[in-house]
mmCIF file of C-alpha atoms in Angstrom:
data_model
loop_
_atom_site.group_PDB
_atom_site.id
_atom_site.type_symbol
_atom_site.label_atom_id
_atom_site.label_comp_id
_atom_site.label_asym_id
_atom_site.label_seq_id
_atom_site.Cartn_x
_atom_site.Cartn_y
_atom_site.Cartn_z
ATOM 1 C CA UNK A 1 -6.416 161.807 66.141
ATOM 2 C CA UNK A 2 -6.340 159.425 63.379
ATOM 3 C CA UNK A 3 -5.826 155.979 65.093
ATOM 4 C CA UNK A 4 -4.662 152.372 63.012
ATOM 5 C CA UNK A 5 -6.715 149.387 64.742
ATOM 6 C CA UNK A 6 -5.206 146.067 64.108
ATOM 7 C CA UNK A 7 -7.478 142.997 65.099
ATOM 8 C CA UNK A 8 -8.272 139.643 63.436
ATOM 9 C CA UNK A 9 -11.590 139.729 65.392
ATOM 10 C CA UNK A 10 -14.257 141.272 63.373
ATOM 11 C CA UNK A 11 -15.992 141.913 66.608
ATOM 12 C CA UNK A 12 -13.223 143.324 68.344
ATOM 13 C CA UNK A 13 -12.607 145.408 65.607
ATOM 14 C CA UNK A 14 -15.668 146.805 65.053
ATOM 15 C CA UNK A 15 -15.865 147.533 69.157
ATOM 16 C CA UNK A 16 -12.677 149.616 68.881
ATOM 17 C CA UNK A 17 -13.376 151.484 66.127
ATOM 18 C CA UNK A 18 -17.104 152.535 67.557
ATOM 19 C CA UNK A 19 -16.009 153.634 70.780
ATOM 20 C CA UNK A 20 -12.473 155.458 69.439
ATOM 21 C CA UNK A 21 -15.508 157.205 66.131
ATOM 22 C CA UNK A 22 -17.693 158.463 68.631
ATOM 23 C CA UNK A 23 -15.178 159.626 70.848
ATOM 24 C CA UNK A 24 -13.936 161.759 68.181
ATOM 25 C CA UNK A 25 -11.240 159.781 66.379
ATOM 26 C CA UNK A 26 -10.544 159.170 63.004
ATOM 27 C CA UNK A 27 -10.231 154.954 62.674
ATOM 28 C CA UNK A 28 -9.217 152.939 60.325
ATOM 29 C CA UNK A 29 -9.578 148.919 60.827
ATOM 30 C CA UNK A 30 -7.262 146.445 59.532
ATOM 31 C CA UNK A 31 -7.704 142.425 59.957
ATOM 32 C CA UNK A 32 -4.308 141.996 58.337
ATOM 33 C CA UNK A 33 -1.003 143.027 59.897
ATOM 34 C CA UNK A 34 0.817 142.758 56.530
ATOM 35 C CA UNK A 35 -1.718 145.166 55.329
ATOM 36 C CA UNK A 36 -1.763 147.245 58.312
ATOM 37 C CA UNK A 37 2.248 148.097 57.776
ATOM 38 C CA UNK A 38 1.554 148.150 53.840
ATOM 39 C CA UNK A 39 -0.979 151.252 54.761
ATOM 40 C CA UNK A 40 1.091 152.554 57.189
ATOM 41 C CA UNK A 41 3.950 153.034 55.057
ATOM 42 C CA UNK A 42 1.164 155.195 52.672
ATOM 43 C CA UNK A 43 -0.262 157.171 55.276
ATOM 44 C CA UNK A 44 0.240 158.471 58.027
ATOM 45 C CA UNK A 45 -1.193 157.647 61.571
ATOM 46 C CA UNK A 46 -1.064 159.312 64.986
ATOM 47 C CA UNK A 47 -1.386 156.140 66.893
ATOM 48 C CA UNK A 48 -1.333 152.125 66.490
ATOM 49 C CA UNK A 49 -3.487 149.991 68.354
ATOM 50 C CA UNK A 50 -2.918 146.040 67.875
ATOM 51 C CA UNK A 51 -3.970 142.893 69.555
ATOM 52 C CA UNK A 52 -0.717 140.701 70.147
ATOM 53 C CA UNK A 53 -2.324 137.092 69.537
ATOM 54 C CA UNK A 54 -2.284 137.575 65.302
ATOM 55 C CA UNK A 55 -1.789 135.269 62.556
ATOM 56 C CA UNK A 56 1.509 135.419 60.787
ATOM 57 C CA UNK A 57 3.004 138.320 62.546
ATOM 58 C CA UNK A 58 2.031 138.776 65.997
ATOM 59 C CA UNK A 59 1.397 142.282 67.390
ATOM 60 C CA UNK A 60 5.062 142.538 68.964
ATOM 61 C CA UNK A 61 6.270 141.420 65.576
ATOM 62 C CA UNK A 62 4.176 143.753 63.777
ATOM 63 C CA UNK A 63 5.592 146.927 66.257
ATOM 64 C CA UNK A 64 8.737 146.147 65.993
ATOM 65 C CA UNK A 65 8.389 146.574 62.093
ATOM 66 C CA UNK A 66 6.607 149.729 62.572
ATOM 67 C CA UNK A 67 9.356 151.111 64.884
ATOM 68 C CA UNK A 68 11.982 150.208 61.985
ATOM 69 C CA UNK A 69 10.108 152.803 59.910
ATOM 70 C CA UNK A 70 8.830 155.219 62.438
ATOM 71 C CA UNK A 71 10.757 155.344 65.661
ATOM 72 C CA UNK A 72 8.342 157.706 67.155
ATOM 73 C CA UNK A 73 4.787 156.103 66.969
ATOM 74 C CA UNK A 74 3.101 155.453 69.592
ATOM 75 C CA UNK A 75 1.596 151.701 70.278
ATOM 76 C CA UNK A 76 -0.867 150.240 72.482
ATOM 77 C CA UNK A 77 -0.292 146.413 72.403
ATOM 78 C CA UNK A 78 -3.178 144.394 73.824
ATOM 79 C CA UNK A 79 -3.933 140.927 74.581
ATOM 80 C CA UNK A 80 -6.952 139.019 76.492
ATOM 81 C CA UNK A 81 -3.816 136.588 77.415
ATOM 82 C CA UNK A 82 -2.034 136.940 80.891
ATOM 83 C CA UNK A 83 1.447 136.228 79.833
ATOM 84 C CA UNK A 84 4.436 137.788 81.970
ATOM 85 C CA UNK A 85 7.064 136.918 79.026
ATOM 86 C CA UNK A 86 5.024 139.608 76.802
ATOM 87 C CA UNK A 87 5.023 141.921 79.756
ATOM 88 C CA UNK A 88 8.872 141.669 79.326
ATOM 89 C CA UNK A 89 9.436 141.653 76.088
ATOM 90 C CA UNK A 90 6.936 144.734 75.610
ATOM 91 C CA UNK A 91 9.236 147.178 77.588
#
């Protein structure tokens, strides 16, 4: 599976794609959700995962772009923050 990681934490980054590599995946890091979507619209990826708490766009923000291009992609949205407004507004 070739699986998009947006994170502006190098470490988290790195964590994600080591443990998705050696699992068998094909990942590809981004810090930058403007790039992220600019390399998603070049290529395409089986699966999106994005931390929510992001510069500029967060990672609702960022999905909801995806989704405007790509209805079907699938999206795992995390966030170290417990925040029942995202858990609503993610559904």
């Amino acid at each position: 599976m070739k699986i998009m990681v947006i994170d502006n934490d190098k470490h988290s980054l790195m964590m994600f794609k080591e443990v998705l590599e050696l699992n068998g995946h094909e990942c590809i890091g981004y810090d930058d959700s403007q790039k992220g979507l600019a390399e998603y619209s070049k290529e395409k990826f089986d699966m999106v995962i994005t931390d929510h708490e992001r510069p500029r766009l967060t990672g609702l923000e960022f999905t909801k772009n995806l989704k405007q291009s790509d209805p079907d992609v699938k999206v795992i949205l995390c966030s170290s923050m417990v925040d029942d407004r995202l858990k609503g507004l993610a559904k």
